[in-house]
Structure formats: C-alpha cells, structure tokens
Coordinates of C-alpha atoms and ligand atoms in Angstrom, one line a residue:
P1 CA 59.1 185.5 22.9
E2 CA 60.3 185.2 19.4
D3 CA 57.5 184.7 16.9
Q4 CA 57.7 181.5 15.2
P5 CA 56.1 181.2 11.7
P6 CA 53.6 178.5 11.2
P7 CA 54.9 175.2 9.9
D8 CA 53.3 175.7 6.4
P9 CA 52.4 179.3 5.8
T10 CA 50.3 178.4 2.9
K11 CA 47.9 176.6 5.2
K12 CA 45.6 178.3 7.8
T13 CA 46.2 177.7 11.4
L14 CA 43.5 175.8 13.3
V15 CA 43.7 176.1 17.2
I16 CA 41.6 173.6 19.1
L17 CA 41.1 174.3 22.8
G18 CA 40.4 171.2 25.0
T19 CA 41.2 167.6 25.0
G20 CA 37.8 166.4 25.9
W21 CA 34.9 164.8 24.1
G22 CA 34.2 167.6 21.6
S23 CA 37.8 168.4 20.7
V24 CA 39.2 164.9 20.6
S25 CA 36.3 163.7 18.5
L26 CA 37.0 166.6 16.1
L27 CA 40.7 165.6 16.0
K28 CA 39.9 161.9 15.5
K29 CA 38.2 162.7 12.2
L30 CA 40.1 165.8 11.0
D31 CA 42.4 165.6 8.0
T32 CA 45.4 167.4 9.6
E33 CA 47.1 167.8 6.4
N34 CA 44.9 170.6 5.4
Y35 CA 45.6 173.0 8.4
N36 CA 48.5 173.8 10.8
V37 CA 46.6 172.3 13.8
V38 CA 47.5 173.4 17.2
V39 CA 45.9 171.8 20.3
V40 CA 46.0 173.6 23.8
S41 CA 44.7 171.8 26.8
P42 CA 45.9 171.6 30.5
R43 CA 45.1 167.9 30.4
N44 CA 47.4 165.9 28.2
Y45 CA 44.9 163.0 27.9
F46 CA 41.3 162.3 26.9
L47 CA 39.1 161.1 29.8
F48 CA 36.2 158.7 29.3
T49 CA 33.9 160.3 31.8
P50 CA 31.0 157.7 31.6
L51 CA 33.1 155.6 33.8
L52 CA 34.6 158.0 36.1
P53 CA 31.9 157.3 38.8
S54 CA 33.4 153.8 38.9
C55 CA 36.9 155.2 39.6
T56 CA 35.7 156.7 43.0
T57 CA 35.5 153.1 44.4
G58 CA 38.3 151.5 42.5
T59 CA 35.8 149.5 40.3
V60 CA 37.9 150.8 37.5
E61 CA 41.3 152.2 37.8
H62 CA 41.6 155.9 36.5
R63 CA 44.5 155.2 34.1
S64 CA 42.2 152.6 32.3
I65 CA 39.8 155.4 31.1
M66 CA 42.6 157.8 30.2
E67 CA 44.2 158.0 26.6
P68 CA 47.3 160.2 26.3
I69 CA 46.8 162.7 23.7
R70 CA 50.4 162.4 22.5
N71 CA 49.7 158.7 21.9
F72 CA 46.6 159.5 19.8
L73 CA 48.1 162.5 17.9
R74 CA 51.1 160.6 16.7
H75 CA 49.0 158.6 14.5
K76 CA 47.6 161.5 12.6
K77 CA 48.8 162.1 8.9
A78 CA 50.2 165.5 9.5
S79 CA 51.9 166.4 12.7
V80 CA 49.9 168.4 15.3
K81 CA 51.4 170.7 17.8
Y82 CA 50.3 170.2 21.4
Y83 CA 50.8 172.6 24.4
E84 CA 50.0 171.6 27.8
A85 CA 48.6 174.8 28.9
E86 CA 45.3 176.7 29.8
A87 CA 43.7 179.2 27.5
T88 CA 43.5 182.1 29.8
K89 CA 42.2 184.6 27.4
I90 CA 40.7 184.6 23.7
D91 CA 41.5 187.9 21.9
Y92 CA 38.9 187.7 19.3
E93 CA 39.8 190.9 17.5
K94 CA 43.5 190.2 17.3
K95 CA 42.9 186.5 16.8
I96 CA 45.2 185.4 19.5
V97 CA 44.8 183.0 22.3
H98 CA 46.8 183.7 25.5
I99 CA 47.9 180.5 27.0
S100 CA 49.7 179.7 30.5
D101 CA 51.3 176.7 31.7
D102 CA 49.8 175.9 35.1
S103 CA 51.6 172.6 35.9
E104 CA 54.1 172.3 38.8
I105 CA 57.2 172.5 36.5
K106 CA 57.5 175.7 34.8
G107 CA 60.3 176.9 32.3
D108 CA 61.5 180.4 31.8
I109 CA 58.5 180.9 29.7
S110 CA 55.2 179.8 31.2
S111 CA 52.8 182.1 29.4
T112 CA 52.6 183.1 25.8
E113 CA 50.4 183.8 22.8
V114 CA 49.2 181.5 20.0
P115 CA 47.7 183.2 16.9
F116 CA 44.9 181.5 15.1
D117 CA 43.0 181.9 11.7
M118 CA 40.4 179.5 12.8
L119 CA 39.5 178.6 16.6
V120 CA 37.6 175.7 18.1
V121 CA 36.5 176.3 21.7
G122 CA 36.0 173.0 23.4
V123 CA 37.0 173.8 27.0
G124 CA 33.9 172.2 28.7
A125 CA 32.4 173.6 31.8
E126 CA 33.2 174.0 35.5
N127 CA 31.3 172.6 38.5
A128 CA 28.3 174.8 39.4
T129 CA 28.1 175.8 43.1
F130 CA 25.6 178.6 42.7
G131 CA 27.7 180.7 45.1
I132 CA 26.6 178.5 47.9
P133 CA 29.0 179.2 50.8
G134 CA 31.4 176.5 51.9
V135 CA 31.0 174.2 48.9
R136 CA 34.4 174.9 47.2
E137 CA 36.1 174.5 50.7
H138 CA 34.5 171.4 51.9
G139 CA 32.8 169.6 49.2
L140 CA 34.4 167.3 46.6
F141 CA 33.4 167.4 42.8
L142 CA 33.3 164.6 40.3
K143 CA 34.6 165.8 37.0
E144 CA 38.3 165.0 36.6
V145 CA 40.6 162.2 37.5
G146 CA 42.0 164.0 40.5
D147 CA 38.3 164.4 41.9
A148 CA 37.7 160.8 41.7
Q149 CA 40.9 159.9 43.4
R150 CA 40.1 162.5 46.2
I151 CA 36.8 160.9 46.7
R152 CA 38.3 157.4 46.8
N153 CA 40.7 158.3 49.6
R154 CA 38.0 160.4 51.5
I155 CA 35.8 157.3 51.7
M156 CA 38.4 155.2 53.1
D157 CA 39.7 158.2 55.5
C158 CA 36.2 158.5 56.9
C159 CA 36.0 154.7 57.4
E160 CA 39.3 154.5 59.2
T161 CA 38.7 157.6 61.3
A162 CA 35.1 156.4 62.2
T163 CA 36.9 153.2 63.7
F164 CA 39.5 155.1 65.4
K165 CA 39.9 154.0 69.2
D166 CA 37.3 155.6 71.5
Q167 CA 35.5 157.5 68.8
N168 CA 32.2 158.6 70.1
D169 CA 28.8 157.5 68.6
D170 CA 27.7 160.8 67.1
E171 CA 31.0 161.3 65.4
I172 CA 31.0 157.8 64.1
K173 CA 27.6 158.3 62.4
R174 CA 28.7 161.8 61.1
L175 CA 32.0 160.3 59.6
L176 CA 30.1 157.5 58.1
H177 CA 27.3 159.6 56.4
M178 CA 28.1 160.0 52.8
V179 CA 26.1 162.8 51.3
V180 CA 25.7 163.5 47.6
V181 CA 24.2 166.7 46.5
G182 CA 22.4 166.7 43.1
G183 CA 20.3 164.1 41.7
G184 CA 21.4 164.2 38.0
P185 CA 23.1 161.3 36.6
T186 CA 26.5 162.1 38.1
G187 CA 25.0 162.1 41.6
V188 CA 22.9 159.0 41.1
E189 CA 25.6 157.1 39.4
F190 CA 28.1 157.8 42.2
A191 CA 25.6 157.0 45.0
G192 CA 25.0 153.6 43.3
E193 CA 28.7 152.9 43.0
L194 CA 29.3 153.8 46.5
Q195 CA 26.6 151.6 48.0
D196 CA 27.8 148.8 45.9
F197 CA 31.3 149.4 47.3
F198 CA 29.8 149.2 50.9
H199 CA 27.7 146.1 50.2
S200 CA 30.3 144.0 48.3
D201 CA 33.5 145.1 49.9
L202 CA 33.6 147.6 52.7
K203 CA 31.5 146.0 55.3
K204 CA 33.4 142.7 54.7
W205 CA 36.9 144.4 55.4
I206 CA 35.7 146.6 58.1
P207 CA 32.6 145.0 59.7
D208 CA 32.5 147.7 62.5
I209 CA 31.1 150.4 60.0
T210 CA 28.1 148.0 59.0
E211 CA 25.6 149.7 61.4
N212 CA 26.3 153.3 60.7
F213 CA 27.4 153.6 56.9
K214 CA 24.7 155.4 55.1
V215 CA 24.5 157.1 51.7
T216 CA 22.1 160.1 51.2
L217 CA 21.1 161.7 48.0
V218 CA 19.9 165.2 48.2
E219 CA 18.0 166.7 45.3
A220 CA 16.2 170.3 45.2
L221 CA 13.6 169.0 42.7
P222 CA 10.7 166.6 43.3
N223 CA 12.5 163.7 41.7
V224 CA 15.9 162.6 40.7
L225 CA 17.1 162.0 37.1
P226 CA 14.7 164.6 35.6
M227 CA 15.8 163.8 32.0
F228 CA 14.7 160.1 32.2
S229 CA 11.0 159.0 31.8
K230 CA 8.8 158.7 34.7
Q231 CA 8.8 154.9 34.8
L232 CA 12.7 154.9 35.0
I233 CA 12.8 157.5 37.7
E234 CA 10.3 155.3 39.8
Y235 CA 12.6 152.3 39.1
T236 CA 15.7 154.2 40.2
E237 CA 13.9 155.4 43.5
Q238 CA 12.8 152.0 44.2
T239 CA 16.1 150.5 43.7
F240 CA 17.7 153.0 45.9
K241 CA 15.2 152.2 48.5
E242 CA 16.1 148.5 48.3
E243 CA 19.9 149.4 48.4
T244 CA 19.1 151.5 51.5
I245 CA 20.2 154.7 49.9
T246 CA 18.1 157.6 51.2
I247 CA 16.8 160.0 48.7
R248 CA 15.9 163.4 50.0
T249 CA 14.0 165.3 47.2
K250 CA 12.6 168.8 47.4
T251 CA 15.6 169.6 49.6
M252 CA 17.9 172.5 48.7
V253 CA 21.3 172.8 50.2
K254 CA 21.9 176.4 51.1
K255 CA 25.1 176.3 53.1
V256 CA 28.1 173.9 53.8
T257 CA 30.3 173.9 56.8
D258 CA 33.2 171.4 57.4
K259 CA 31.0 169.0 59.4
Y260 CA 27.3 169.6 58.3
I261 CA 25.3 170.8 55.4
E262 CA 22.3 173.1 55.9
A263 CA 19.4 172.2 53.7
E264 CA 15.9 173.7 53.4
S265 CA 13.3 171.0 52.6
T266 CA 9.6 171.4 51.6
G267 CA 7.2 169.2 53.5
P268 CA 4.0 167.7 52.2
D269 CA 2.2 170.7 53.6
G270 CA 4.4 173.1 51.7
K271 CA 6.2 174.2 54.8
K272 CA 9.9 174.9 54.7
I273 CA 12.0 173.5 57.2
L274 CA 15.7 174.3 57.6
E275 CA 17.9 171.5 59.0
Q276 CA 21.5 170.6 59.6
I277 CA 22.6 167.3 58.3
P278 CA 26.0 166.1 59.4
Y279 CA 28.3 164.4 56.9
G280 CA 31.7 162.9 56.7
L281 CA 31.9 162.8 52.9
L282 CA 30.2 165.5 50.7
V283 CA 30.2 165.0 46.8
W284 CA 28.8 167.9 45.1
A285 CA 27.1 167.0 41.7
T286 CA 24.9 170.0 40.8
G287 CA 25.8 170.4 37.1
N288 CA 27.7 172.7 34.9
A289 CA 28.8 176.4 35.1
L290 CA 30.7 178.6 32.5
R291 CA 34.4 178.7 32.5
P292 CA 36.0 182.3 32.9
V293 CA 37.7 182.0 29.6
V294 CA 34.3 181.3 28.0
K295 CA 32.6 184.2 29.9
D296 CA 35.3 186.6 28.9
L297 CA 35.0 185.7 25.2
M298 CA 31.2 186.2 25.3
S299 CA 31.8 189.7 26.7
Q300 CA 33.8 190.6 23.7
I301 CA 31.3 189.7 21.0
P302 CA 27.9 191.8 21.0
A303 CA 25.9 189.1 19.5
Q304 CA 26.6 186.9 22.7
K305 CA 25.0 189.6 25.0
D306 CA 22.0 187.4 25.8
A307 CA 24.0 184.3 26.0
R308 CA 23.7 182.7 29.5
R309 CA 24.6 179.1 29.7
G310 CA 27.4 178.9 27.1
L311 CA 28.4 180.3 23.7
N312 CA 25.5 180.7 21.5
V313 CA 26.2 178.8 18.2
N314 CA 24.4 178.7 14.9
E315 CA 23.3 175.3 13.2
Y316 CA 26.9 175.0 11.8
L317 CA 28.4 175.5 15.3
V318 CA 29.8 178.9 14.4
V319 CA 30.0 181.2 17.3
K320 CA 27.3 183.7 16.7
G321 CA 28.7 187.1 15.9
T322 CA 32.0 185.7 14.6
E323 CA 33.1 184.0 11.4
N324 CA 36.2 182.0 12.4
V325 CA 35.4 180.7 15.8
W326 CA 33.3 177.5 16.5
A327 CA 32.3 176.0 19.7
V328 CA 31.6 172.3 20.9
G329 CA 30.4 170.6 23.9
D330 CA 29.5 171.8 27.2
C331 CA 30.7 175.3 26.6
A332 CA 28.3 175.7 23.6
V333 CA 24.6 176.2 23.7
A334 CA 22.9 174.5 20.7
N335 CA 19.7 173.4 22.3
Y336 CA 21.0 170.1 23.5
A337 CA 21.9 168.7 26.9
P338 CA 25.5 169.1 27.9
T339 CA 26.3 165.3 27.2
A340 CA 29.4 163.4 25.8
Q341 CA 27.2 162.1 23.1
V342 CA 26.3 165.7 22.0
A343 CA 29.9 166.9 22.2
A344 CA 31.2 163.9 20.3
Q345 CA 28.8 164.3 17.6
E346 CA 29.6 168.0 17.3
G347 CA 33.3 167.5 17.1
A348 CA 32.7 164.8 14.3
F349 CA 30.6 167.2 12.5
L350 CA 33.1 170.0 12.6
A351 CA 35.9 167.7 11.4
R352 CA 33.7 166.8 8.3
M353 CA 33.0 170.4 7.7
F354 CA 36.7 171.5 8.0
N355 CA 37.7 168.6 5.7
Q356 CA 35.2 169.8 3.2
M357 CA 36.2 173.5 3.5
A358 CA 39.6 172.4 2.6
K359 CA 38.5 170.3 -0.3
T360 CA 36.4 173.2 -1.7
Q361 CA 39.3 175.5 -1.5
E362 CA 41.4 173.0 -3.3
I363 CA 38.9 172.6 -6.2
E364 CA 38.3 176.3 -6.5
Q365 CA 42.1 176.8 -6.8
Q366 CA 42.1 174.0 -9.5
L367 CA 39.2 175.7 -11.3
S368 CA 41.0 179.0 -11.5
E369 CA 44.1 177.4 -12.8
L370 CA 41.9 175.6 -15.4
S371 CA 40.2 178.8 -16.6
V372 CA 43.7 180.3 -17.2
A373 CA 44.6 177.1 -19.0
Q374 CA 41.5 177.3 -21.1
E375 CA 42.3 180.8 -22.2
K376 CA 45.7 179.8 -23.3
A377 CA 44.6 176.5 -25.1
P378 CA 46.4 176.4 -28.6
N379 CA 43.3 174.9 -30.4
K380 CA 39.7 173.9 -29.9
D381 CA 40.4 170.4 -29.1
A382 CA 42.5 171.4 -26.1
R383 CA 39.9 174.0 -25.2
D384 CA 37.3 171.4 -25.3
Q385 CA 39.3 169.1 -23.0
V386 CA 39.9 171.8 -20.5
F387 CA 36.2 172.7 -20.6
T388 CA 35.1 169.0 -19.8
E389 CA 37.6 169.1 -16.9
I390 CA 36.1 172.3 -15.7
K391 CA 32.6 170.9 -15.8
E392 CA 33.7 167.8 -13.9
L393 CA 35.2 169.8 -11.2
Q394 CA 32.3 172.3 -10.9
K395 CA 30.0 169.1 -10.3
R396 CA 32.5 168.0 -7.6
L397 CA 32.4 171.3 -6.1
R398 CA 28.6 171.3 -5.9
R399 CA 28.7 167.9 -4.1
V400 CA 31.3 168.9 -1.8
K401 CA 29.6 172.2 -0.8
Q402 CA 26.4 170.3 -0.1
M403 CA 26.7 170.0 3.5
G404 CA 23.6 170.4 5.8
P405 CA 23.6 171.8 9.1
F406 CA 24.4 169.9 12.4
E407 CA 21.7 167.5 13.4
Y408 CA 22.0 165.7 16.6
S409 CA 21.0 162.1 16.7
H410 CA 20.2 160.9 20.1
Q411 CA 21.2 157.2 20.8
G412 CA 19.6 157.2 24.2
S413 CA 20.4 157.6 27.8
L414 CA 22.0 155.2 30.1
A415 CA 22.8 155.4 33.8
Y416 CA 24.1 152.8 36.4
I417 CA 22.1 152.9 39.5
G418 CA 24.1 150.4 41.6
S419 CA 23.4 146.7 42.6
E420 CA 24.1 145.6 39.0
K421 CA 21.2 147.6 37.8
A422 CA 21.1 150.4 35.1
V423 CA 18.4 152.5 33.5
A424 CA 18.2 153.2 29.8
D425 CA 16.0 155.2 27.5
I426 CA 17.0 153.8 24.1
S427 CA 15.2 155.7 21.2
W428 CA 16.4 153.3 18.4
L429 CA 14.8 150.3 20.0
S430 CA 11.2 150.4 18.6
G431 CA 10.6 154.2 19.1
N432 CA 10.8 155.3 22.6
F433 CA 11.8 152.3 24.6
A434 CA 12.6 152.5 28.3
T435 CA 14.2 149.7 30.3
G436 CA 16.0 149.0 33.5
G437 CA 17.4 146.1 35.4
T438 CA 20.1 143.5 35.2
L439 CA 19.9 142.9 31.4
T440 CA 20.2 146.7 31.0
Y441 CA 23.2 146.5 33.2
F442 CA 25.0 144.0 30.9
F443 CA 23.8 146.2 28.0
W444 CA 25.4 149.3 30.0
R445 CA 28.8 147.5 30.4
S446 CA 28.9 146.4 26.8
A447 CA 27.8 149.7 25.5
Y448 CA 30.5 151.7 27.4
L449 CA 33.0 149.1 26.7
S450 CA 32.5 149.6 23.0
M451 CA 32.4 153.3 23.4
C452 CA 35.9 153.3 25.1
F453 CA 38.5 155.4 23.3
S454 CA 41.0 152.6 22.2
T455 CA 41.3 148.8 22.3
R456 CA 43.9 149.5 25.1
N457 CA 41.3 151.1 27.3
R458 CA 38.7 148.4 26.6
I459 CA 41.0 145.6 27.6
L460 CA 42.2 147.7 30.8
V461 CA 38.5 148.2 31.9
L462 CA 37.5 144.7 31.3
M463 CA 40.4 143.6 33.4
D464 CA 39.5 145.9 36.2
W465 CA 36.1 144.7 36.3
V466 CA 37.3 141.1 36.6
K467 CA 39.9 142.1 39.2
S468 CA 37.4 143.9 41.3
K469 CA 34.9 141.0 41.1
V470 CA 37.4 138.4 41.9
F471 CA 39.5 140.0 44.6
G472 CA 37.3 142.8 45.8
R473 CA 38.1 146.6 45.5
D474 CA 41.3 147.8 46.8
V475 CA 40.6 149.8 50.1
S476 CA 44.2 151.3 50.6
R477 CA 44.4 155.0 51.0
V478 CA 47.2 156.7 49.3
Ligands
LIG1 P1 35.1 167.9 28.5 O1 35.1 166.5 28.1 O2 34.9 168.3 29.9 O3 36.6 168.5 27.9 C1 37.0 169.7 28.2 C2 38.4 169.9 28.0 O4 38.9 171.3 27.9 C3 39.5 169.1 28.9 O5 40.3 168.5 28.2 C4 39.8 170.3 29.8 O6 41.2 170.0 30.3 C5 40.1 171.4 28.8 N1 40.2 172.7 29.3 C6 39.5 173.3 30.5 N2 39.8 174.6 30.5 C7 40.5 174.9 29.5 C8 41.2 176.1 29.1 N3 41.0 177.2 29.9 N4 41.9 176.1 28.0 C9 42.1 175.0 27.3 N5 41.6 173.8 27.6 C10 40.8 173.8 28.7 N6 27.8 162.2 29.1 C11 27.2 161.2 28.4 O7 26.7 161.4 27.2 N7 27.2 159.9 29.0 C12 27.6 159.6 30.2 O8 27.5 158.5 30.6 C13 28.3 160.7 31.0 N8 28.8 160.4 32.1 C14 29.4 161.5 32.8 C15 29.9 161.1 34.1 C16 30.5 162.1 34.7 C17 31.0 161.8 36.2 C18 30.7 163.4 34.3 C19 31.2 164.5 35.0 C20 30.0 163.8 33.1 C21 29.4 162.8 32.2 N9 28.8 163.0 31.1 C22 28.2 161.9 30.3 C23 29.0 164.3 30.5 C24 30.1 164.4 29.5 O9 31.3 164.0 30.2 C25 30.3 166.0 29.1 O10 29.1 166.3 28.5 C26 31.6 165.9 28.1 O11 32.8 165.7 28.8 C27 31.6 167.4 27.4 O12 32.6 167.4 26.6 P2 33.5 168.7 26.3 O13 34.5 168.4 25.2 O14 32.6 169.9 26.1 O15 34.2 168.9 27.6
LIG2 P1 22.5 167.9 36.3 O1 22.6 169.3 36.0 O2 22.0 166.9 35.5 O3 21.9 167.6 37.8 C1 22.1 168.4 38.8 C2 21.1 168.3 39.9 O4 21.4 169.0 41.0 C3 19.8 168.9 39.4 O5 18.7 168.0 39.4 C4 19.5 170.1 40.4 O6 18.0 170.1 40.6 C5 20.2 169.6 41.6 N1 20.6 170.8 42.5 C6 21.1 172.1 42.0 N2 21.5 172.7 43.1 C7 21.0 172.0 44.3 C8 21.1 172.3 45.5 N3 21.5 173.4 46.1 N4 20.6 171.4 46.4 C9 20.2 170.3 46.0 N5 20.1 169.8 44.7 C10 20.7 170.8 43.9 O7 24.2 167.5 36.6 P2 25.0 166.2 36.4 O8 24.4 165.0 37.0 O9 26.3 166.7 36.9 O10 25.1 166.0 34.9 C11 25.7 167.1 34.1 C12 25.5 166.8 32.6 O11 26.3 165.4 32.3 C13 24.1 166.3 32.3 O12 23.8 166.9 30.9 C14 24.0 164.9 32.2 O13 23.0 164.3 31.2 C15 25.5 164.5 31.8 N6 25.8 163.2 32.5 C16 25.2 162.0 31.9 C17 25.5 160.8 32.5 C18 24.8 159.6 31.8 O14 24.3 159.8 30.7 N7 25.1 158.4 32.4 C19 26.3 160.8 33.6 C20 26.7 161.9 34.2 C21 26.4 163.2 33.6

C-alpha cells in the first residue's frame, strides 16, 4: 500500500487502540488539535458494560447502551481518523501497528500498517477459560453485545424446547437449568437479572416451565463477590436464597460437555466430590485473560518479562521498558481491579498528560524563539521587555510541568443482585459505608443512568426500563 503522510507532519502521530472505557475516556478529554490522532478498534461504538447484564433479558435493549464512535469523534475540535480493525501485532521497535479488517465485508486491502510516534494500548481483555475443555464450544460469555444477544436467544430457545410436545421430564429439567459459572459481579448480576426475568415475565407467558426453571451459580471460592464486604456477601447470598437461586460455592468446574458440566465440590468434611450437572444454558463468567496482541507486545519488551496479568505500567501509565507506549484499563496492571471506573480514570489522566505535554512543547518553542529575540533586541528596553516575557513563560512552564502521577480515586462498588435489590460499598459516604436493598437499587439505577455515555443513551435506557415494566420483557427469539 502507498504510504500516506500524516495529515500534519509537524505533529506527532498518536495511535489509540480500542474504543472501550479506557480509550474513549482518553478521547473525551484529549485536545485532538495537538496530535494526529488515529483510533483503531474492531468495535465502532463504545459500550456501557455496567448495563450489559440487563440486555441478556431485554430489560434494556442493547442499542440503548451503545454510542457510535463516529458520532462522538465528529464533535472533536480536530479530526480524528478511525479504522474499524483489529490490531494484530504491535511492532515496538519499528513503531508500527499491524491492523486487519475482520468484518464480513472486506475491500481489496484488508490488512495494513499504521505507524505511530506515541501509542496507547486500551484493548481490554478476553474471557478467561483456564483451558477448561468444552467451555469455548458450549458456554456463552458476557462481555460484548453479541454475547448478550446470544444469551437472550438461548434462554428463550431453552424454554421453547423444554415445552416441545412429548419432551421427557429429565430433558425438561436439563433444558430449564440455567447455570452460571463464576461468582464475581458479572455472574451475580446475570443470575439476578435472569431470575427477575423468570419471576416477572417468563412464568406468566409460559406457565408450563414454572416448576422446573432453575438458576444455579457455581463458584470455586467459599463465597461469591469476593471484592465486597462480608456483610454484603451475606446479604447477597440471603437474597439469592429468597429468589431461589442456588449458590454452589467451593465448586470448581473442570470440564464442559454439550449437556452437562463436570464440577468438583468440596464437602464440609473436606472431601472432594466430582459430579455431573446437566444444563440447558451455560454462562461462563470467570473473569479476564490477556489478549494475544498484548501477550505478543510483552514478549518484545525485556522489562515485561515478569508481567503476567497484563502490561506492567509505571505511575504515569507508561508501559515499563518503553518511552512512547502507554496502557490503560483491563490490559494494564497498575495494582487496581480491572473495572470501568479504573479504566475511565486512567484514560482521563492520560488525556490531561498528553494535553500538558503538548502545552509544554509549545511553551518551550516560544521560549527558544524569545531567547533569540532577546539577543537581537536593539536596546535595553526591548531586551527587558523580552526578559519579562521569558520569566512569565518560565513560570507557566513550571506550572504546566507540575503533574503528579496517576492516583485512582475509588468511588465505590455497586452490583445489582435481582428482585429490585442492589449492593453497594460506597467509600465517600462516611468512610466505608456498605448498604444493600431497595433504596440502594434506586441509587444503583440513578448512578448508572448518570454514568451513561450521552443524553441519548440516558433517555433510551430510561424508556427501556419503563417499557419492560409496563409491557413486560419481549420474549421473542430472533
Ligand atoms: P473494554 O471496555 O473492554 O474495551 C476494549 C476495546 O478494545 C473494545 O473496544 C474492543 O473492541 C477493543 N479491542 C479488542 N481487541 C482489540 C485489538 N486487537 N485491537 C484494537 N482494539 C481492540 N466495571 C465497573 O467498574 N462497574 C461495572 O458495573 C461493571 N460492569 C460490568 C459488567 C459486565 C457484564 C462486564 C463484562 C464488565 C463490567 N465491568 C464493570 C468491567 C468493565 O467493563 C471493564 O473493566 C472495562 O470495560 C475495561 O475497560 P477497557 O477500556 O480496558 O476495555
Ligand atoms: P471475576 O474475576 O471478578 O470473578 C470470577 C469468579 O469466577 C471468581 O470468583 C473465581 O473464583 C470464579 N471461578 C474461576 N474459575 C472457576 C471455575 N472453574 N469454576 C467455578 N468458579 C470459577 O470476574 P467478573 O465477574 O467477570 O468481573 C471481571 C471484572 O469486571 C472485575 O474486576 C469486576 O469487578 C468487574 N465488574 C464489575 C461489576 C460491577 O461493579 N457491578 C460488574 C461486572 C464486572
């Protein structure tokens, strides 16, 4: 392919990978006039992941929590290039990103290279399966819009198949057994949403399934939601009991087949039991794993030799062992949990830093011009005037350069647990305050609503909530 020169050769090219929480929050605050900005991501929209579990049952429609990246970029001051592609390899030495168009429609050119001066890696993470056989073939994940749609369809498919004429009892039980593996917030929120769907809609539309519809949450550790306080864990477990969601803790899934999972549970006497649990729907939510493109980048940088969970970054989010590569969000390890909150704050921090770097450069340029002007000044008065200007600029430069390292400010953790209840650990309310219950649920709703990307998203989500309350959720399978 012909090499196109950057739009403005006097500016550095800043390549940003990904359109998730980290990258988009960087783009939101970045003054794009300072760089030639290029965004590469296979997803041409931002996804508000906190409401993704609600999309699996149709409480919220998926398009309500998507914001097209084109829509957002067109409001930026200077134009930003966007390529719908996946970064397949980052060549750190050559400062090049190899990109490939993986969508259905491909042109004559579907893979090429993008050179960079500065690179931000915000590609997020993959779903962890720990190499457990059968998970990828038979389980469904919950990370992207497509996943939520697949789950929504599978729930309905299981219900319709269970009520097929002459279906036998064991098969009905299996088909209506909804198993969620992983008791982190993703698994818990999904289980809660699913049980809500059953209680408020499914059993009304399809009364035949009422006896056999069952949700089970399987967790390897002794309790669910390990990042929440003990009190909230108990509250969640109690709520699940009332909702008739079965929690199977200390149960580790070892194998998955098309009709059952094989799990090893530890009894009260410490004895290990291997059992087969039949399922109709299996949602696999056991957390994050590294993306291949990140793993490959790590292998090119000696300082990343010991990195395991993601790119090791310093307190300015620079990938250790590099000078011009930064990482944000789930693909970076900065001692924080892989959450949207962390990713968003990291992105905003980088934007501030990049804006300041550009300002610093501009002032330094002005200073060097002024020092020439000072030498050439025709008389003392003119020299003095330039001198005052230099002093002013130096003061400004010191101010601009004063940027501390990234510090994460935790606003609290929130999770929806079904039957209009939510749990919250809110640090800014009188120290470490933990709460759960219906009030928290309204707080959860308003907090998420206010965090939505745009007013458009906010209105759409609000309308979805009203719609599903008034008319019930839509049970058609598409
Ligand atoms: P992501 O948001 O995952 O974005 C990664 C981006 O990179 C995507 O645009 C992707 O398409 C793109 N990409 C992938 N591969 C490539 C490639 N090779 N080249 C270029 N681009 C690529 N966190 C909270 O704090 N609160 C919550 O309530 C919450 N709820 C959640 C609910 C669910 C169901 C899930 C799955 C997660 C939830 N999280 C929540 C976690 C949160 O979503 C993540 O921590 C956050 O998305 C991380 O942001 P990120 O920018 O690193 O990655
Ligand atoms: P997670 O890593 O938080 O939890 C995964 C769980 O799966 C763990 O408890 C683990 O013990 C269990 N597990 C692993 N292998 C297993 C096996 N073979 N059998 C049974 N159990 C097994 O994953 P997540 O819930 O997807 O969350 C990922 C990240 O996203 C976290 O940082 C989380 O905080 C964040 N998130 C936050 C929210 C929220 O704040 N509401 C919602 C969703 C996700």
